[in-house]
Amino acid sequence: AKLEDPKYNGRAPGLTVVLVGENPASKVYVGQKHKACEEVGITSTQLQLASTTTVEELLEQVDRLNADDACDGILVQLPLPTPELQAAEEQVLLRIRADKDVDGFHPFNLGCLVARAPRMRPCTPWGVMHLLWSTGVNPYGLRCVIVGASNIVGRPMMLELLLNGASVQ
């Protein structure tokens, strides 16, 4: 069954996952995302790009998806395969429109989390919060330690815990 919402003009929302290269773990992860989308009625598209893709070509694809009204969410699967693309990771993530950034990595979305008005939330920290709640753990008043300060997990995890009343070191 497709999820149809008036916000999307009677069509299901659409997610496009950009996979550059042939990383086996990334392929499995992207496959699971596709399956999850199908289960809830979200149109899922995979854009497979060669590992020889240049930064310019990847940015062009992101620009095309940003302009595509049928694409409501964009996810560029990390890690990117080449040193050239890895060096441009921040540039690639910044190029995704904030309202289409389903990973929640765009500075606008992270800023909203900092300002206690979250929009798109980084999924691993958000998943950890749901795991805590599902096991009956309320972080309010707890002292927590985050190991690592990446923009993908560590920093957003700290922000999620702070939003929920924990002290974080």
PDB file of N, CA and C in Angstrom, residues 99-149:
ATOM      1  N   ASP A  99      15.608  20.772   3.517  1.00  0.00           N
ATOM      2  CA  ASP A  99      14.295  20.127   3.636  1.00  0.00           C
ATOM      3  C   ASP A  99      14.252  18.753   2.968  1.00  0.00           C
ATOM      4  N   LYS A 100      15.317  18.388   2.251  1.00  0.00           N
ATOM      5  CA  LYS A 100      15.396  17.059   1.639  1.00  0.00           C
ATOM      6  C   LYS A 100      16.473  16.200   2.297  1.00  0.00           C
ATOM      7  N   ASP A 101      17.097  16.703   3.336  1.00  0.00           N
ATOM      8  CA  ASP A 101      18.214  16.048   4.017  1.00  0.00           C
ATOM      9  C   ASP A 101      17.695  15.032   5.036  1.00  0.00           C
ATOM     10  N   VAL A 102      17.399  13.819   4.583  1.00  0.00           N
ATOM     11  CA  VAL A 102      16.814  12.839   5.497  1.00  0.00           C
ATOM     12  C   VAL A 102      17.798  12.316   6.528  1.00  0.00           C
ATOM     13  N   ASP A 103      19.108  12.506   6.304  1.00  0.00           N
ATOM     14  CA  ASP A 103      20.094  12.091   7.303  1.00  0.00           C
ATOM     15  C   ASP A 103      20.212  13.094   8.443  1.00  0.00           C
ATOM     16  N   GLY A 104      19.732  14.322   8.225  1.00  0.00           N
ATOM     17  CA  GLY A 104      19.819  15.338   9.266  1.00  0.00           C
ATOM     18  C   GLY A 104      21.220  15.890   9.452  1.00  0.00           C
ATOM     19  N   PHE A 105      22.089  15.792   8.429  1.00  0.00           N
ATOM     20  CA  PHE A 105      23.474  16.240   8.547  1.00  0.00           C
ATOM     21  C   PHE A 105      23.685  17.687   8.106  1.00  0.00           C
ATOM     22  N   HIS A 106      22.715  18.285   7.431  1.00  0.00           N
ATOM     23  CA  HIS A 106      22.871  19.664   6.955  1.00  0.00           C
ATOM     24  C   HIS A 106      22.981  20.591   8.172  1.00  0.00           C
ATOM     25  N   PRO A 107      23.862  21.589   8.116  1.00  0.00           N
ATOM     26  CA  PRO A 107      24.014  22.499   9.261  1.00  0.00           C
ATOM     27  C   PRO A 107      22.706  23.134   9.718  1.00  0.00           C
ATOM     28  N   PHE A 108      21.777  23.393   8.795  1.00  0.00           N
ATOM     29  CA  PHE A 108      20.486  23.947   9.206  1.00  0.00           C
ATOM     30  C   PHE A 108      19.763  22.975  10.134  1.00  0.00           C
ATOM     31  N   ASN A 109      19.753  21.694   9.770  1.00  0.00           N
ATOM     32  CA  ASN A 109      19.064  20.700  10.591  1.00  0.00           C
ATOM     33  C   ASN A 109      19.768  20.462  11.916  1.00  0.00           C
ATOM     34  N   LEU A 110      21.106  20.446  11.897  1.00  0.00           N
ATOM     35  CA  LEU A 110      21.836  20.321  13.159  1.00  0.00           C
ATOM     36  C   LEU A 110      21.618  21.560  14.026  1.00  0.00           C
ATOM     37  N   GLY A 111      21.565  22.730  13.383  1.00  0.00           N
ATOM     38  CA  GLY A 111      21.292  23.964  14.124  1.00  0.00           C
ATOM     39  C   GLY A 111      19.921  23.950  14.776  1.00  0.00           C
ATOM     40  N   CYS A 112      18.939  23.407  14.091  1.00  0.00           N
ATOM     41  CA  CYS A 112      17.603  23.280  14.688  1.00  0.00           C
ATOM     42  C   CYS A 112      17.646  22.373  15.906  1.00  0.00           C
ATOM     43  N   LEU A 113      18.441  21.309  15.836  1.00  0.00           N
ATOM     44  CA  LEU A 113      18.590  20.417  16.982  1.00  0.00           C
ATOM     45  C   LEU A 113      19.251  21.153  18.145  1.00  0.00           C
ATOM     46  N   VAL A 114      20.278  21.945  17.842  1.00  0.00           N
ATOM     47  CA  VAL A 114      20.951  22.750  18.866  1.00  0.00           C
ATOM     48  C   VAL A 114      19.970  23.742  19.494  1.00  0.00           C
ATOM     49  N   ALA A 115      19.096  24.321  18.678  1.00  0.00           N
ATOM     50  CA  ALA A 115      18.146  25.329  19.150  1.00  0.00           C
ATOM     51  C   ALA A 115      16.909  24.722  19.814  1.00  0.00           C
ATOM     52  N   ARG A 116      16.935  23.414  20.008  1.00  0.00           N
ATOM     53  CA  ARG A 116      15.827  22.692  20.646  1.00  0.00           C
ATOM     54  C   ARG A 116      14.546  22.728  19.829  1.00  0.00           C
ATOM     55  N   ALA A 117      14.703  22.812  18.512  1.00  0.00           N
ATOM     56  CA  ALA A 117      13.565  22.796  17.597  1.00  0.00           C
ATOM     57  C   ALA A 117      13.887  21.824  16.454  1.00  0.00           C
ATOM     58  N   PRO A 118      14.085  20.537  16.795  1.00  0.00           N
ATOM     59  CA  PRO A 118      14.570  19.601  15.776  1.00  0.00           C
ATOM     60  C   PRO A 118      13.606  19.423  14.616  1.00  0.00           C
ATOM     61  N   ARG A 119      14.187  19.239  13.450  1.00  0.00           N
ATOM     62  CA  ARG A 119      13.436  18.932  12.232  1.00  0.00           C
ATOM     63  C   ARG A 119      13.885  17.556  11.766  1.00  0.00           C
ATOM     64  N   MET A 120      14.804  17.518  10.804  1.00  0.00           N
ATOM     65  CA  MET A 120      15.372  16.246  10.365  1.00  0.00           C
ATOM     66  C   MET A 120      16.468  15.858  11.355  1.00  0.00           C
ATOM     67  N   ARG A 121      16.305  14.708  11.990  1.00  0.00           N
ATOM     68  CA  ARG A 121      17.253  14.302  13.021  1.00  0.00           C
ATOM     69  C   ARG A 121      18.188  13.222  12.484  1.00  0.00           C
ATOM     70  N   PRO A 122      19.483  13.291  12.811  1.00  0.00           N
ATOM     71  CA  PRO A 122      20.372  12.202  12.431  1.00  0.00           C
ATOM     72  C   PRO A 122      19.847  10.878  12.981  1.00  0.00           C
ATOM     73  N   CYS A 123      19.751   9.887  12.094  1.00  0.00           N
ATOM     74  CA  CYS A 123      18.983   8.685  12.435  1.00  0.00           C
ATOM     75  C   CYS A 123      19.623   7.784  13.480  1.00  0.00           C
ATOM     76  N   THR A 124      20.936   7.655  13.518  1.00  0.00           N
ATOM     77  CA  THR A 124      21.519   6.756  14.527  1.00  0.00           C
ATOM     78  C   THR A 124      21.279   7.285  15.941  1.00  0.00           C
ATOM     79  N   PRO A 125      21.578   8.559  16.237  1.00  0.00           N
ATOM     80  CA  PRO A 125      21.271   9.049  17.584  1.00  0.00           C
ATOM     81  C   PRO A 125      19.772   8.996  17.905  1.00  0.00           C
ATOM     82  N   TRP A 126      18.932   9.290  16.924  1.00  0.00           N
ATOM     83  CA  TRP A 126      17.487   9.248  17.148  1.00  0.00           C
ATOM     84  C   TRP A 126      17.059   7.803  17.432  1.00  0.00           C
ATOM     85  N   GLY A 127      17.673   6.858  16.730  1.00  0.00           N
ATOM     86  CA  GLY A 127      17.393   5.444  16.986  1.00  0.00           C
ATOM     87  C   GLY A 127      17.839   5.015  18.378  1.00  0.00           C
ATOM     88  N   VAL A 128      18.986   5.529  18.823  1.00  0.00           N
ATOM     89  CA  VAL A 128      19.462   5.222  20.181  1.00  0.00           C
ATOM     90  C   VAL A 128      18.473   5.752  21.217  1.00  0.00           C
ATOM     91  N   MET A 129      17.948   6.954  20.978  1.00  0.00           N
ATOM     92  CA  MET A 129      16.955   7.502  21.918  1.00  0.00           C
ATOM     93  C   MET A 129      15.722   6.595  21.978  1.00  0.00           C
ATOM     94  N   HIS A 130      15.262   6.135  20.831  1.00  0.00           N
ATOM     95  CA  HIS A 130      14.102   5.233  20.820  1.00  0.00           C
ATOM     96  C   HIS A 130      14.425   3.912  21.508  1.00  0.00           C
ATOM     97  N   LEU A 131      15.646   3.431  21.351  1.00  0.00           N
ATOM     98  CA  LEU A 131      16.064   2.213  22.035  1.00  0.00           C
ATOM     99  C   LEU A 131      16.028   2.423  23.548  1.00  0.00           C
ATOM    100  N   LEU A 132      16.548   3.557  24.006  1.00  0.00           N
ATOM    101  CA  LEU A 132      16.503   3.857  25.441  1.00  0.00           C
ATOM    102  C   LEU A 132      15.060   3.886  25.945  1.00  0.00           C
ATOM    103  N   TRP A 133      14.206   4.624  25.250  1.00  0.00           N
ATOM    104  CA  TRP A 133      12.813   4.739  25.686  1.00  0.00           C
ATOM    105  C   TRP A 133      12.101   3.393  25.657  1.00  0.00           C
ATOM    106  N   SER A 134      12.389   2.578  24.638  1.00  0.00           N
ATOM    107  CA  SER A 134      11.690   1.288  24.518  1.00  0.00           C
ATOM    108  C   SER A 134      12.086   0.315  25.623  1.00  0.00           C
ATOM    109  N   THR A 135      13.253   0.546  26.249  1.00  0.00           N
ATOM    110  CA  THR A 135      13.677  -0.319  27.354  1.00  0.00           C
ATOM    111  C   THR A 135      13.371   0.304  28.711  1.00  0.00           C
ATOM    112  N   GLY A 136      12.624   1.412  28.692  1.00  0.00           N
ATOM    113  CA  GLY A 136      12.209   2.047  29.942  1.00  0.00           C
ATOM    114  C   GLY A 136      13.234   2.983  30.536  1.00  0.00           C
ATOM    115  N   VAL A 137      14.278   3.301  29.804  1.00  0.00           N
ATOM    116  CA  VAL A 137      15.313   4.211  30.311  1.00  0.00           C
ATOM    117  C   VAL A 137      14.949   5.636  29.929  1.00  0.00           C
ATOM    118  N   ASN A 138      14.785   6.482  30.936  1.00  0.00           N
ATOM    119  CA  ASN A 138      14.539   7.901  30.730  1.00  0.00           C
ATOM    120  C   ASN A 138      15.848   8.620  31.034  1.00  0.00           C
ATOM    121  N   PRO A 139      16.458   9.267  30.054  1.00  0.00           N
ATOM    122  CA  PRO A 139      17.758   9.902  30.296  1.00  0.00           C
ATOM    123  C   PRO A 139      17.705  11.141  31.185  1.00  0.00           C
ATOM    124  N   TYR A 140      16.509  11.636  31.491  1.00  0.00           N
ATOM    125  CA  TYR A 140      16.385  12.844  32.295  1.00  0.00           C
ATOM    126  C   TYR A 140      17.135  12.666  33.621  1.00  0.00           C
ATOM    127  N   GLY A 141      18.057  13.594  33.890  1.00  0.00           N
ATOM    128  CA  GLY A 141      18.810  13.584  35.137  1.00  0.00           C
ATOM    129  C   GLY A 141      20.010  12.651  35.150  1.00  0.00           C
ATOM    130  N   LEU A 142      20.199  11.849  34.115  1.00  0.00           N
ATOM    131  CA  LEU A 142      21.339  10.941  34.069  1.00  0.00           C
ATOM    132  C   LEU A 142      22.594  11.663  33.611  1.00  0.00           C
ATOM    133  N   ARG A 143      23.751  11.167  34.067  1.00  0.00           N
ATOM    134  CA  ARG A 143      25.041  11.656  33.576  1.00  0.00           C
ATOM    135  C   ARG A 143      25.500  10.683  32.506  1.00  0.00           C
ATOM    136  N   CYS A 144      25.725  11.170  31.315  1.00  0.00           N
ATOM    137  CA  CYS A 144      26.073  10.321  30.175  1.00  0.00           C
ATOM    138  C   CYS A 144      27.431  10.706  29.617  1.00  0.00           C
ATOM    139  N   VAL A 145      28.110   9.721  29.075  1.00  0.00           N
ATOM    140  CA  VAL A 145      29.397   9.946  28.427  1.00  0.00           C
ATOM    141  C   VAL A 145      29.265   9.528  26.974  1.00  0.00           C
ATOM    142  N   ILE A 146      29.661  10.405  26.077  1.00  0.00           N
ATOM    143  CA  ILE A 146      29.685  10.110  24.647  1.00  0.00           C
ATOM    144  C   ILE A 146      31.155   9.965  24.255  1.00  0.00           C
ATOM    145  N   VAL A 147      31.481   8.833  23.652  1.00  0.00           N
ATOM    146  CA  VAL A 147      32.840   8.608  23.177  1.00  0.00           C
ATOM    147  C   VAL A 147      32.853   8.920  21.681  1.00  0.00           C
ATOM    148  N   GLY A 148      33.615   9.931  21.311  1.00  0.00           N
ATOM    149  CA  GLY A 148      33.664  10.349  19.912  1.00  0.00           C
ATOM    150  C   GLY A 148      32.813  11.574  19.700  1.00  0.00           C
ATOM    151  N   ALA A 149      33.221  12.401  18.759  1.00  0.00           N
ATOM    152  CA  ALA A 149      32.526  13.666  18.529  1.00  0.00           C
ATOM    153  C   ALA A 149      32.233  13.877  17.049  1.00  0.00           C
TER     154      ALA A 149
END
